[in-house]
């Protein structure tokens, strides 16, 4: 007789999602708007993370950036977004 071991496998030391020193600007007719500055965040596997802040603080912009759903006038100027160790910013839309 066998039984399943209820103990989950050991988690990897690497987070599922790693955002490191992310900077994002929006180009406008009046110049550049700095929307995200030096944002860093690690999300471990099997964890829930909430992003909170005032209206206009960049919560949605951060989420859209991670999902690759940026407006045409958005420009990631620095940083990286790694999901399972792969850099999302260098991947094509199909690769995501």
mmCIF file of N, CA and C in Angstrom:
data_model
loop_
_atom_site.group_PDB
_atom_site.id
_atom_site.type_symbol
_atom_site.label_atom_id
_atom_site.label_comp_id
_atom_site.label_asym_id
_atom_site.label_seq_id
_atom_site.Cartn_x
_atom_site.Cartn_y
_atom_site.Cartn_z
ATOM 1 N N UNK A 1 0.842 -1.169 0.000
ATOM 2 C CA UNK A 1 0.000 0.000 0.000
ATOM 3 C C UNK A 1 0.892 1.239 0.000
ATOM 4 N N UNK A 2 0.524 2.211 -0.806
ATOM 5 C CA UNK A 2 1.282 3.463 -0.877
ATOM 6 C C UNK A 2 0.372 4.616 -0.511
ATOM 7 N N UNK A 3 0.974 5.690 -0.126
ATOM 8 C CA UNK A 3 0.199 6.901 0.156
ATOM 9 C C UNK A 3 0.991 8.110 -0.330
ATOM 10 N N UNK A 4 0.254 9.150 -0.644
ATOM 11 C CA UNK A 4 0.898 10.380 -1.105
ATOM 12 C C UNK A 4 1.465 11.127 0.084
ATOM 13 N N UNK A 5 2.642 11.642 -0.090
ATOM 14 C CA UNK A 5 3.281 12.433 0.959
ATOM 15 C C UNK A 5 2.681 13.837 0.929
ATOM 16 N N UNK A 6 2.015 14.279 1.990
ATOM 17 C CA UNK A 6 1.394 15.609 1.984
ATOM 18 C C UNK A 6 2.402 16.744 2.108
ATOM 19 N N UNK A 7 3.656 16.428 2.347
ATOM 20 C CA UNK A 7 4.666 17.468 2.489
ATOM 21 C C UNK A 7 4.984 18.047 1.122
ATOM 22 N N UNK A 8 4.836 19.364 0.950
ATOM 23 C CA UNK A 8 5.150 19.956 -0.348
ATOM 24 C C UNK A 8 6.644 19.869 -0.611
ATOM 25 N N UNK A 9 7.024 19.845 -1.888
ATOM 26 C CA UNK A 9 8.445 19.813 -2.203
ATOM 27 C C UNK A 9 9.117 21.089 -1.711
ATOM 28 N N UNK A 10 10.405 21.028 -1.418
ATOM 29 C CA UNK A 10 11.084 22.237 -0.953
ATOM 30 C C UNK A 10 11.022 23.322 -2.013
ATOM 31 N N UNK A 11 10.790 24.537 -1.586
ATOM 32 C CA UNK A 11 10.678 25.633 -2.540
ATOM 33 C C UNK A 11 12.062 26.037 -3.029
ATOM 34 N N UNK A 12 12.077 26.525 -4.234
ATOM 35 C CA UNK A 12 13.322 27.016 -4.812
ATOM 36 C C UNK A 12 13.730 28.284 -4.086
ATOM 37 N N UNK A 13 15.004 28.534 -4.055
ATOM 38 C CA UNK A 13 15.466 29.758 -3.406
ATOM 39 C C UNK A 13 15.183 30.982 -4.266
ATOM 40 N N UNK A 14 14.911 30.765 -5.540
ATOM 41 C CA UNK A 14 14.623 31.865 -6.446
ATOM 42 C C UNK A 14 13.125 32.172 -6.423
ATOM 43 N N UNK A 15 12.749 33.457 -6.310
ATOM 44 C CA UNK A 15 11.323 33.818 -6.338
ATOM 45 C C UNK A 15 10.684 33.492 -7.687
ATOM 46 N N UNK A 16 9.384 33.313 -7.695
ATOM 47 C CA UNK A 16 8.654 33.078 -8.934
ATOM 48 C C UNK A 16 8.715 34.316 -9.823
ATOM 49 N N UNK A 17 8.527 35.488 -9.216
ATOM 50 C CA UNK A 17 8.578 36.760 -9.934
ATOM 51 C C UNK A 17 9.587 37.661 -9.248
ATOM 52 N N UNK A 18 10.528 38.198 -10.036
ATOM 53 C CA UNK A 18 11.536 39.122 -9.508
ATOM 54 C C UNK A 18 11.501 40.407 -10.332
ATOM 55 N N UNK A 19 11.198 41.492 -9.682
ATOM 56 C CA UNK A 19 11.255 42.800 -10.330
ATOM 57 C C UNK A 19 12.419 43.532 -9.685
ATOM 58 N N UNK A 20 13.351 43.999 -10.502
ATOM 59 C CA UNK A 20 14.570 44.588 -9.959
ATOM 60 C C UNK A 20 14.839 45.958 -10.582
ATOM 61 N N UNK A 21 14.817 46.991 -9.746
ATOM 62 C CA UNK A 21 15.173 48.363 -10.148
ATOM 63 C C UNK A 21 14.461 48.812 -11.423
ATOM 64 N N UNK A 22 13.163 48.563 -11.494
ATOM 65 C CA UNK A 22 12.371 48.878 -12.681
ATOM 66 C C UNK A 22 12.066 50.368 -12.758
ATOM 67 N N UNK A 23 12.333 50.953 -13.915
ATOM 68 C CA UNK A 23 12.004 52.349 -14.204
ATOM 69 C C UNK A 23 11.172 52.387 -15.476
ATOM 70 N N UNK A 24 10.114 53.191 -15.456
ATOM 71 C CA UNK A 24 9.254 53.313 -16.621
ATOM 72 C C UNK A 24 8.835 54.765 -16.778
ATOM 73 N N UNK A 25 8.921 55.259 -18.008
ATOM 74 C CA UNK A 25 8.512 56.623 -18.344
ATOM 75 C C UNK A 25 7.406 56.574 -19.385
ATOM 76 N N UNK A 26 6.586 57.614 -19.389
ATOM 77 C CA UNK A 26 5.620 57.833 -20.450
ATOM 78 C C UNK A 26 6.034 59.085 -21.200
ATOM 79 N N UNK A 27 6.084 58.994 -22.520
ATOM 80 C CA UNK A 27 6.366 60.164 -23.336
ATOM 81 C C UNK A 27 5.076 60.919 -23.607
ATOM 82 N N UNK A 28 5.104 62.226 -23.400
ATOM 83 C CA UNK A 28 3.937 63.070 -23.657
ATOM 84 C C UNK A 28 4.392 64.277 -24.465
ATOM 85 N N UNK A 29 3.462 65.010 -25.057
ATOM 86 C CA UNK A 29 3.852 66.221 -25.784
ATOM 87 C C UNK A 29 4.565 67.246 -24.891
ATOM 88 N N UNK A 30 4.343 67.183 -23.591
ATOM 89 C CA UNK A 30 4.979 68.130 -22.665
ATOM 90 C C UNK A 30 6.272 67.589 -22.062
ATOM 91 N N UNK A 31 6.685 66.405 -22.488
ATOM 92 C CA UNK A 31 7.904 65.809 -21.952
ATOM 93 C C UNK A 31 7.650 64.428 -21.378
ATOM 94 N N UNK A 32 8.610 63.931 -20.653
ATOM 95 C CA UNK A 32 8.527 62.585 -20.087
ATOM 96 C C UNK A 32 7.963 62.621 -18.671
ATOM 97 N N UNK A 33 7.114 61.642 -18.384
ATOM 98 C CA UNK A 33 6.568 61.472 -17.038
ATOM 99 C C UNK A 33 7.205 60.217 -16.452
ATOM 100 N N UNK A 34 7.842 60.347 -15.320
ATOM 101 C CA UNK A 34 8.472 59.218 -14.643
ATOM 102 C C UNK A 34 7.400 58.506 -13.812
ATOM 103 N N UNK A 35 6.925 57.378 -14.319
ATOM 104 C CA UNK A 35 5.819 56.674 -13.662
ATOM 105 C C UNK A 35 6.295 55.673 -12.611
ATOM 106 N N UNK A 36 7.368 54.964 -12.893
ATOM 107 C CA UNK A 36 7.933 53.999 -11.946
ATOM 108 C C UNK A 36 9.416 54.293 -11.791
ATOM 109 N N UNK A 37 9.879 54.324 -10.568
ATOM 110 C CA UNK A 37 11.290 54.608 -10.292
ATOM 111 C C UNK A 37 11.848 53.603 -9.306
ATOM 112 N N UNK A 38 12.835 52.837 -9.749
ATOM 113 C CA UNK A 38 13.571 51.903 -8.890
ATOM 114 C C UNK A 38 12.661 50.949 -8.112
ATOM 115 N N UNK A 39 11.684 50.378 -8.805
ATOM 116 C CA UNK A 39 10.765 49.438 -8.168
ATOM 117 C C UNK A 39 11.417 48.057 -8.119
ATOM 118 N N UNK A 40 11.476 47.483 -6.941
ATOM 119 C CA UNK A 40 11.994 46.124 -6.757
ATOM 120 C C UNK A 40 11.002 45.340 -5.903
ATOM 121 N N UNK A 41 10.777 44.096 -6.299
ATOM 122 C CA UNK A 41 9.787 43.264 -5.618
ATOM 123 C C UNK A 41 10.073 41.803 -5.933
ATOM 124 N N UNK A 42 10.046 40.957 -4.935
ATOM 125 C CA UNK A 42 10.148 39.509 -5.122
ATOM 126 C C UNK A 42 8.843 38.874 -4.668
ATOM 127 N N UNK A 43 8.313 37.985 -5.503
ATOM 128 C CA UNK A 43 7.106 37.243 -5.157
ATOM 129 C C UNK A 43 7.470 35.759 -5.125
ATOM 130 N N UNK A 44 7.511 35.165 -3.939
ATOM 131 C CA UNK A 44 7.816 33.734 -3.843
ATOM 132 C C UNK A 44 6.692 32.890 -4.444
ATOM 133 N N UNK A 45 7.035 31.703 -4.884
ATOM 134 C CA UNK A 45 6.022 30.771 -5.392
ATOM 135 C C UNK A 45 5.029 30.453 -4.281
ATOM 136 N N UNK A 46 3.783 30.262 -4.660
ATOM 137 C CA UNK A 46 2.701 29.879 -3.746
ATOM 138 C C UNK A 46 2.423 30.928 -2.678
ATOM 139 N N UNK A 47 2.725 32.169 -2.968
ATOM 140 C CA UNK A 47 2.453 33.264 -2.038
ATOM 141 C C UNK A 47 1.537 34.276 -2.710
ATOM 142 N N UNK A 48 0.789 34.997 -1.926
ATOM 143 C CA UNK A 48 -0.062 36.074 -2.411
ATOM 144 C C UNK A 48 0.549 37.383 -1.942
ATOM 145 N N UNK A 49 0.680 38.325 -2.861
ATOM 146 C CA UNK A 49 1.257 39.628 -2.535
ATOM 147 C C UNK A 49 0.277 40.700 -2.971
ATOM 148 N N UNK A 50 0.030 41.654 -2.116
ATOM 149 C CA UNK A 50 -0.832 42.778 -2.445
ATOM 150 C C UNK A 50 -0.006 44.033 -2.653
ATOM 151 N N UNK A 51 -0.386 44.817 -3.642
ATOM 152 C CA UNK A 51 0.265 46.100 -3.908
ATOM 153 C C UNK A 51 -0.739 47.175 -3.516
ATOM 154 N N UNK A 52 -0.381 48.018 -2.579
ATOM 155 C CA UNK A 52 -1.278 49.073 -2.120
ATOM 156 C C UNK A 52 -0.596 50.425 -2.266
ATOM 157 N N UNK A 53 -1.412 51.446 -2.419
ATOM 158 C CA UNK A 53 -0.888 52.802 -2.512
ATOM 159 C C UNK A 53 -1.983 53.756 -2.931
ATOM 160 N N UNK A 54 -1.647 55.014 -2.892
ATOM 161 C CA UNK A 54 -2.596 56.055 -3.268
ATOM 162 C C UNK A 54 -2.921 55.981 -4.750
ATOM 163 N N UNK A 55 -4.016 56.619 -5.122
ATOM 164 C CA UNK A 55 -4.380 56.742 -6.517
ATOM 165 C C UNK A 55 -3.245 57.435 -7.265
ATOM 166 N N UNK A 56 -2.845 56.849 -8.388
ATOM 167 C CA UNK A 56 -1.777 57.448 -9.179
ATOM 168 C C UNK A 56 -0.378 57.083 -8.738
ATOM 169 N N UNK A 57 -0.249 56.138 -7.804
ATOM 170 C CA UNK A 57 1.084 55.803 -7.302
ATOM 171 C C UNK A 57 1.820 54.774 -8.158
ATOM 172 N N UNK A 58 1.150 54.181 -9.162
ATOM 173 C CA UNK A 58 1.831 53.272 -10.080
ATOM 174 C C UNK A 58 1.466 51.808 -9.947
ATOM 175 N N UNK A 59 0.457 51.487 -9.150
ATOM 176 C CA UNK A 59 0.069 50.080 -8.955
ATOM 177 C C UNK A 59 -0.352 49.429 -10.269
ATOM 178 N N UNK A 60 -1.264 50.052 -10.973
ATOM 179 C CA UNK A 60 -1.740 49.491 -12.243
ATOM 180 C C UNK A 60 -0.644 49.514 -13.294
ATOM 181 N N UNK A 61 0.133 50.576 -13.324
ATOM 182 C CA UNK A 61 1.237 50.664 -14.276
ATOM 183 C C UNK A 61 2.218 49.520 -14.058
ATOM 184 N N UNK A 62 2.519 49.207 -12.812
ATOM 185 C CA UNK A 62 3.403 48.085 -12.508
ATOM 186 C C UNK A 62 2.793 46.776 -13.002
ATOM 187 N N UNK A 63 1.512 46.561 -12.722
ATOM 188 C CA UNK A 63 0.849 45.325 -13.154
ATOM 189 C C UNK A 63 0.837 45.209 -14.676
ATOM 190 N N UNK A 64 0.501 46.294 -15.368
ATOM 191 C CA UNK A 64 0.496 46.267 -16.831
ATOM 192 C C UNK A 64 1.890 46.007 -17.385
ATOM 193 N N UNK A 65 2.904 46.546 -16.742
ATOM 194 C CA UNK A 65 4.277 46.329 -17.192
ATOM 195 C C UNK A 65 4.651 44.856 -17.063
ATOM 196 N N UNK A 66 4.313 44.251 -15.943
ATOM 197 C CA UNK A 66 4.607 42.828 -15.740
ATOM 198 C C UNK A 66 3.883 41.986 -16.790
ATOM 199 N N UNK A 67 2.646 42.350 -17.124
ATOM 200 C CA UNK A 67 1.861 41.582 -18.091
ATOM 201 C C UNK A 67 2.222 41.898 -19.537
ATOM 202 N N UNK A 68 3.039 42.921 -19.765
ATOM 203 C CA UNK A 68 3.410 43.288 -21.125
ATOM 204 C C UNK A 68 2.325 44.040 -21.856
ATOM 205 N N UNK A 69 1.474 44.740 -21.129
ATOM 206 C CA UNK A 69 0.343 45.461 -21.721
ATOM 207 C C UNK A 69 0.550 46.967 -21.632
ATOM 208 N N UNK A 70 1.680 47.428 -22.099
ATOM 209 C CA UNK A 70 2.016 48.848 -21.989
ATOM 210 C C UNK A 70 1.459 49.658 -23.147
ATOM 211 N N UNK A 71 1.164 50.910 -22.863
ATOM 212 C CA UNK A 71 0.747 51.845 -23.903
ATOM 213 C C UNK A 71 1.927 52.107 -24.840
ATOM 214 N N UNK A 72 1.624 52.573 -26.046
ATOM 215 C CA UNK A 72 2.679 52.827 -27.030
ATOM 216 C C UNK A 72 3.676 53.879 -26.565
ATOM 217 N N UNK A 73 3.239 54.799 -25.722
ATOM 218 C CA UNK A 73 4.136 55.866 -25.271
ATOM 219 C C UNK A 73 4.903 55.498 -24.004
ATOM 220 N N UNK A 74 4.789 54.245 -23.564
ATOM 221 C CA UNK A 74 5.503 53.788 -22.364
ATOM 222 C C UNK A 74 6.875 53.257 -22.757
ATOM 223 N N UNK A 75 7.846 53.511 -21.902
ATOM 224 C CA UNK A 75 9.215 53.087 -22.176
ATOM 225 C C UNK A 75 9.875 52.623 -20.883
ATOM 226 N N UNK A 76 10.205 51.334 -20.818
ATOM 227 C CA UNK A 76 10.972 50.832 -19.675
ATOM 228 C C UNK A 76 12.406 51.287 -19.889
ATOM 229 N N UNK A 77 12.894 52.128 -18.999
ATOM 230 C CA UNK A 77 14.222 52.719 -19.172
ATOM 231 C C UNK A 77 15.312 51.986 -18.405
ATOM 232 N N UNK A 78 14.936 51.154 -17.446
ATOM 233 C CA UNK A 78 15.927 50.394 -16.679
ATOM 234 C C UNK A 78 15.225 49.285 -15.920
ATOM 235 N N UNK A 79 15.995 48.298 -15.515
ATOM 236 C CA UNK A 79 15.496 47.237 -14.660
ATOM 237 C C UNK A 79 15.183 45.960 -15.399
ATOM 238 N N UNK A 80 14.694 45.002 -14.639
ATOM 239 C CA UNK A 80 14.352 43.701 -15.210
ATOM 240 C C UNK A 80 13.127 43.138 -14.503
ATOM 241 N N UNK A 81 12.420 42.278 -15.242
ATOM 242 C CA UNK A 81 11.285 41.540 -14.698
ATOM 243 C C UNK A 81 11.517 40.080 -15.065
ATOM 244 N N UNK A 82 11.814 39.271 -14.064
ATOM 245 C CA UNK A 82 12.061 37.847 -14.294
ATOM 246 C C UNK A 82 10.886 37.035 -13.768
ATOM 247 N N UNK A 83 10.363 36.166 -14.619
ATOM 248 C CA UNK A 83 9.330 35.218 -14.218
ATOM 249 C C UNK A 83 9.885 33.828 -14.458
ATOM 250 N N UNK A 84 9.972 33.048 -13.404
ATOM 251 C CA UNK A 84 10.597 31.726 -13.458
ATOM 252 C C UNK A 84 11.988 31.815 -14.079
ATOM 253 N N UNK A 85 12.698 32.897 -13.764
ATOM 254 C CA UNK A 85 14.062 33.079 -14.237
ATOM 255 C C UNK A 85 14.199 33.628 -15.640
ATOM 256 N N UNK A 86 13.094 33.841 -16.346
ATOM 257 C CA UNK A 86 13.143 34.367 -17.720
ATOM 258 C C UNK A 86 12.796 35.844 -17.712
ATOM 259 N N UNK A 87 13.568 36.630 -18.451
ATOM 260 C CA UNK A 87 13.368 38.077 -18.490
ATOM 261 C C UNK A 87 12.191 38.412 -19.402
ATOM 262 N N UNK A 88 11.095 38.854 -18.808
ATOM 263 C CA UNK A 88 9.892 39.167 -19.583
ATOM 264 C C UNK A 88 10.093 40.353 -20.510
ATOM 265 N N UNK A 89 10.975 41.265 -20.152
ATOM 266 C CA UNK A 89 11.163 42.467 -20.965
ATOM 267 C C UNK A 89 11.861 42.176 -22.285
ATOM 268 N N UNK A 90 12.548 41.057 -22.385
ATOM 269 C CA UNK A 90 13.234 40.712 -23.631
ATOM 270 C C UNK A 90 12.441 39.717 -24.468
ATOM 271 N N UNK A 91 11.325 39.245 -23.943
ATOM 272 C CA UNK A 91 10.513 38.255 -24.655
ATOM 273 C C UNK A 91 9.517 38.935 -25.586
ATOM 274 N N UNK A 92 9.184 38.244 -26.663
ATOM 275 C CA UNK A 92 8.133 38.725 -27.548
ATOM 276 C C UNK A 92 6.780 38.476 -26.884
ATOM 277 N N UNK A 93 5.745 39.101 -27.416
ATOM 278 C CA UNK A 93 4.398 38.898 -26.877
ATOM 279 C C UNK A 93 4.008 37.424 -26.967
ATOM 280 N N UNK A 94 4.383 36.757 -28.047
ATOM 281 C CA UNK A 94 4.059 35.336 -28.194
ATOM 282 C C UNK A 94 4.837 34.489 -27.197
ATOM 283 N N UNK A 95 6.051 34.895 -26.873
ATOM 284 C CA UNK A 95 6.881 34.149 -25.940
ATOM 285 C C UNK A 95 6.386 34.209 -24.511
ATOM 286 N N UNK A 96 5.628 35.253 -24.218
ATOM 287 C CA UNK A 96 5.093 35.400 -22.867
ATOM 288 C C UNK A 96 4.029 34.368 -22.643
#
